[in-house]
Amino acid sequence: MTFSYPVLVRWSDIDSYDHVNNVRYFDYLQEARIAFLADVFGVGADEFFGRSPVVLVSQTVDYLRPILLRHPPYDVEVWVSAVGTSSYTLQSRIVDHAEGLVYCKATSVLVAVSADTHAKRPLDEAERAALGRHVAAA
């Protein structure tokens, strides 16, 4: 199941080449990832990290084409591609459905941690079930 999150390009996101600076892609991916996980676990975005804390341990981005300043928003699609013992992998891409274009593809690995000690912990059954309902292949 793929989740879609709209992102508007802000004027401050634009670099001297008149397109979105590549570092901002990470911001867009993070905004969508937080919204996705809040949706997956059925809580508000602010509540999510208190209830099911995770740490982003790896993220790779393949830049496919420049994002330009425009209105309407671009869509960031997010889905679960794998669930492990204490970690899970999310796939994302920034797209324009109207034009049929993909601007980037990303892979993010998150590890569950204890809220008190910040040590790695196993995913509990409720987390595994919630994530399992959102596993998709794209």
PDB file of C-alpha atoms in Angstrom:
ATOM      1  CA  MET A   1       0.000   0.000   0.000  1.00  0.00           C
ATOM      2  CA  THR A   2       1.560   3.284  -1.129  1.00  0.00           C
ATOM      3  CA  PHE A   3       1.057   6.470   0.876  1.00  0.00           C
ATOM      4  CA  SER A   4       1.121   9.818  -0.932  1.00  0.00           C
ATOM      5  CA  TYR A   5       2.100  13.122   0.703  1.00  0.00           C
ATOM      6  CA  PRO A   6       2.012  16.478  -1.151  1.00  0.00           C
ATOM      7  CA  VAL A   7       4.992  18.842  -0.827  1.00  0.00           C
ATOM      8  CA  LEU A   8       5.104  22.406  -2.009  1.00  0.00           C
ATOM      9  CA  VAL A   9       8.448  23.826  -3.067  1.00  0.00           C
ATOM     10  CA  ARG A  10       9.356  26.887  -1.021  1.00  0.00           C
ATOM     11  CA  TRP A  11      11.260  29.829  -2.451  1.00  0.00           C
ATOM     12  CA  SER A  12      14.042  29.154   0.070  1.00  0.00           C
ATOM     13  CA  ASP A  13      14.469  25.617  -1.348  1.00  0.00           C
ATOM     14  CA  ILE A  14      15.759  26.978  -4.665  1.00  0.00           C
ATOM     15  CA  ASP A  15      19.499  27.182  -5.318  1.00  0.00           C
ATOM     16  CA  SER A  16      21.555  29.285  -7.717  1.00  0.00           C
ATOM     17  CA  TYR A  17      20.721  26.885 -10.572  1.00  0.00           C
ATOM     18  CA  ASP A  18      16.982  27.709 -10.226  1.00  0.00           C
ATOM     19  CA  HIS A  19      16.015  24.258  -8.989  1.00  0.00           C
ATOM     20  CA  VAL A  20      15.551  22.641  -5.597  1.00  0.00           C
ATOM     21  CA  ASN A  21      18.851  22.138  -3.788  1.00  0.00           C
ATOM     22  CA  ASN A  22      19.586  18.419  -3.452  1.00  0.00           C
ATOM     23  CA  VAL A  23      19.729  18.649   0.362  1.00  0.00           C
ATOM     24  CA  ARG A  24      16.064  19.756   0.394  1.00  0.00           C
ATOM     25  CA  TYR A  25      15.027  16.424  -1.116  1.00  0.00           C
ATOM     26  CA  PHE A  26      15.894  14.933   2.285  1.00  0.00           C
ATOM     27  CA  ASP A  27      13.521  17.426   3.949  1.00  0.00           C
ATOM     28  CA  TYR A  28      10.684  16.445   1.615  1.00  0.00           C
ATOM     29  CA  LEU A  29      11.358  12.754   2.211  1.00  0.00           C
ATOM     30  CA  GLN A  30      11.445  13.296   5.982  1.00  0.00           C
ATOM     31  CA  GLU A  31       8.146  15.214   6.022  1.00  0.00           C
ATOM     32  CA  ALA A  32       6.474  12.420   4.065  1.00  0.00           C
ATOM     33  CA  ARG A  33       8.109   9.680   6.165  1.00  0.00           C
ATOM     34  CA  ILE A  34       6.834  11.201   9.433  1.00  0.00           C
ATOM     35  CA  ALA A  35       3.315  11.628   8.023  1.00  0.00           C
ATOM     36  CA  PHE A  36       3.391   8.058   6.689  1.00  0.00           C
ATOM     37  CA  LEU A  37       4.523   6.527   9.982  1.00  0.00           C
ATOM     38  CA  ALA A  38       1.938   8.527  11.943  1.00  0.00           C
ATOM     39  CA  ASP A  39      -0.687   7.134   9.561  1.00  0.00           C
ATOM     40  CA  VAL A  40       0.681   3.565   9.785  1.00  0.00           C
ATOM     41  CA  PHE A  41       0.584   3.607  13.583  1.00  0.00           C
ATOM     42  CA  GLY A  42      -2.667   5.590  13.826  1.00  0.00           C
ATOM     43  CA  VAL A  43      -1.289   8.475  15.872  1.00  0.00           C
ATOM     44  CA  GLY A  44      -0.500  12.142  15.346  1.00  0.00           C
ATOM     45  CA  ALA A  45       2.939  12.971  13.979  1.00  0.00           C
ATOM     46  CA  ASP A  46       3.933  14.499  17.346  1.00  0.00           C
ATOM     47  CA  GLU A  47       2.832  11.359  19.221  1.00  0.00           C
ATOM     48  CA  PHE A  48       4.548   8.874  16.936  1.00  0.00           C
ATOM     49  CA  PHE A  49       8.099   9.272  18.230  1.00  0.00           C
ATOM     50  CA  GLY A  50       6.993   9.015  21.868  1.00  0.00           C
ATOM     51  CA  ARG A  51       5.050   5.831  21.238  1.00  0.00           C
ATOM     52  CA  SER A  52       7.220   3.955  18.715  1.00  0.00           C
ATOM     53  CA  PRO A  53      10.626   5.686  18.662  1.00  0.00           C
ATOM     54  CA  VAL A  54      12.893   4.958  15.723  1.00  0.00           C
ATOM     55  CA  VAL A  55      16.189   6.237  14.418  1.00  0.00           C
ATOM     56  CA  LEU A  56      16.999   6.731  10.756  1.00  0.00           C
ATOM     57  CA  VAL A  57      20.220   4.756  10.275  1.00  0.00           C
ATOM     58  CA  SER A  58      20.606   4.905   6.516  1.00  0.00           C
ATOM     59  CA  GLN A  59      19.146   6.812   3.601  1.00  0.00           C
ATOM     60  CA  THR A  60      20.169   6.775  -0.034  1.00  0.00           C
ATOM     61  CA  VAL A  61      18.740   9.012  -2.721  1.00  0.00           C
ATOM     62  CA  ASP A  62      18.990   8.651  -6.481  1.00  0.00           C
ATOM     63  CA  TYR A  63      18.430  12.027  -8.121  1.00  0.00           C
ATOM     64  CA  LEU A  64      16.716  11.514 -11.463  1.00  0.00           C
ATOM     65  CA  ARG A  65      15.755  15.056 -12.533  1.00  0.00           C
ATOM     66  CA  PRO A  66      15.671  18.543 -11.007  1.00  0.00           C
ATOM     67  CA  ILE A  67      12.634  19.720  -9.062  1.00  0.00           C
ATOM     68  CA  LEU A  68      11.542  23.237  -9.996  1.00  0.00           C
ATOM     69  CA  LEU A  69       9.636  25.930  -8.137  1.00  0.00           C
ATOM     70  CA  ARG A  70       5.989  25.588  -9.078  1.00  0.00           C
ATOM     71  CA  HIS A  71       2.446  25.216  -7.903  1.00  0.00           C
ATOM     72  CA  PRO A  72       0.824  22.535  -7.655  1.00  0.00           C
ATOM     73  CA  PRO A  73       2.719  20.358  -5.176  1.00  0.00           C
ATOM     74  CA  TYR A  74       4.810  17.340  -6.007  1.00  0.00           C
ATOM     75  CA  ASP A  75       3.844  14.029  -4.387  1.00  0.00           C
ATOM     76  CA  VAL A  76       6.127  11.976  -2.190  1.00  0.00           C
ATOM     77  CA  GLU A  77       5.105   8.329  -2.241  1.00  0.00           C
ATOM     78  CA  VAL A  78       6.182   6.108   0.662  1.00  0.00           C
ATOM     79  CA  TRP A  79       5.777   2.394   1.303  1.00  0.00           C
ATOM     80  CA  VAL A  80       7.304  -0.375   3.401  1.00  0.00           C
ATOM     81  CA  SER A  81       9.539  -2.746   1.461  1.00  0.00           C
ATOM     82  CA  ALA A  82      10.873  -4.925   4.305  1.00  0.00           C
ATOM     83  CA  VAL A  83      10.323  -5.561   8.004  1.00  0.00           C
ATOM     84  CA  GLY A  84      13.093  -7.121  10.085  1.00  0.00           C
ATOM     85  CA  THR A  85      13.518  -7.969  13.750  1.00  0.00           C
ATOM     86  CA  SER A  86      14.347  -4.442  14.915  1.00  0.00           C
ATOM     87  CA  SER A  87      14.401  -2.470  11.683  1.00  0.00           C
ATOM     88  CA  TYR A  88      12.317  -1.761   8.621  1.00  0.00           C
ATOM     89  CA  THR A  89      12.980  -0.341   5.196  1.00  0.00           C
ATOM     90  CA  LEU A  90      10.924   2.316   3.482  1.00  0.00           C
ATOM     91  CA  GLN A  91      11.020   3.142  -0.198  1.00  0.00           C
ATOM     92  CA  SER A  92      10.082   6.617  -1.400  1.00  0.00           C
ATOM     93  CA  ARG A  93       9.939   8.597  -4.565  1.00  0.00           C
ATOM     94  CA  ILE A  94       9.055  12.152  -5.478  1.00  0.00           C
ATOM     95  CA  VAL A  95       6.722  12.197  -8.455  1.00  0.00           C
ATOM     96  CA  ASP A  96       4.502  14.298 -10.677  1.00  0.00           C
ATOM     97  CA  HIS A  97       1.556  12.078 -11.600  1.00  0.00           C
ATOM     98  CA  ALA A  98       0.156  14.532 -14.146  1.00  0.00           C
ATOM     99  CA  GLU A  99       3.399  14.446 -16.150  1.00  0.00           C
ATOM    100  CA  GLY A 100       4.270  10.841 -15.312  1.00  0.00           C
ATOM    101  CA  LEU A 101       7.701  11.879 -14.018  1.00  0.00           C
ATOM    102  CA  VAL A 102       9.822  10.536 -11.170  1.00  0.00           C
ATOM    103  CA  TYR A 103      12.258  13.065  -9.681  1.00  0.00           C
ATOM    104  CA  CYS A 104      14.051  10.856  -7.187  1.00  0.00           C
ATOM    105  CA  LYS A 105      13.986   7.447  -5.556  1.00  0.00           C
ATOM    106  CA  ALA A 106      15.036   6.842  -1.963  1.00  0.00           C
ATOM    107  CA  THR A 107      15.614   3.982   0.439  1.00  0.00           C
ATOM    108  CA  SER A 108      15.444   4.635   4.185  1.00  0.00           C
ATOM    109  CA  VAL A 109      16.277   2.166   6.944  1.00  0.00           C
ATOM    110  CA  LEU A 110      14.868   2.822  10.407  1.00  0.00           C
ATOM    111  CA  VAL A 111      15.719   1.002  13.645  1.00  0.00           C
ATOM    112  CA  ALA A 112      13.383   0.799  16.630  1.00  0.00           C
ATOM    113  CA  VAL A 113      14.907   2.139  19.845  1.00  0.00           C
ATOM    114  CA  SER A 114      13.959   2.288  23.501  1.00  0.00           C
ATOM    115  CA  ALA A 115      12.496   5.655  24.510  1.00  0.00           C
ATOM    116  CA  ASP A 116      14.505   5.559  27.759  1.00  0.00           C
ATOM    117  CA  THR A 117      17.910   4.206  26.767  1.00  0.00           C
ATOM    118  CA  HIS A 118      17.926   4.836  22.990  1.00  0.00           C
ATOM    119  CA  ALA A 119      19.269   1.299  22.590  1.00  0.00           C
ATOM    120  CA  LYS A 120      18.100  -0.848  19.685  1.00  0.00           C
ATOM    121  CA  ARG A 121      15.054  -2.948  20.533  1.00  0.00           C
ATOM    122  CA  PRO A 122      12.965  -5.538  18.698  1.00  0.00           C
ATOM    123  CA  LEU A 123       9.794  -4.378  16.993  1.00  0.00           C
ATOM    124  CA  ASP A 124       6.769  -5.465  18.988  1.00  0.00           C
ATOM    125  CA  GLU A 125       3.942  -7.486  17.424  1.00  0.00           C
ATOM    126  CA  ALA A 126       1.666  -4.440  17.010  1.00  0.00           C
ATOM    127  CA  GLU A 127       4.417  -2.542  15.172  1.00  0.00           C
ATOM    128  CA  ARG A 128       5.174  -5.527  12.947  1.00  0.00           C
ATOM    129  CA  ALA A 129       1.482  -5.976  12.114  1.00  0.00           C
ATOM    130  CA  ALA A 130       0.982  -2.276  11.337  1.00  0.00           C
ATOM    131  CA  LEU A 131       4.056  -2.159   9.111  1.00  0.00           C
ATOM    132  CA  GLY A 132       3.119  -5.459   7.466  1.00  0.00           C
ATOM    133  CA  ARG A 133      -0.180  -3.973   6.280  1.00  0.00           C
ATOM    134  CA  HIS A 134       1.799  -1.381   4.299  1.00  0.00           C
ATOM    135  CA  VAL A 135       4.322  -3.619   2.564  1.00  0.00           C
ATOM    136  CA  ALA A 136       4.229  -3.003  -1.168  1.00  0.00           C
ATOM    137  CA  ALA A 137       6.398  -3.517  -4.198  1.00  0.00           C
ATOM    138  CA  ALA A 138       6.754  -0.669  -6.645  1.00  0.00           C
TER     139      ALA A 138
END
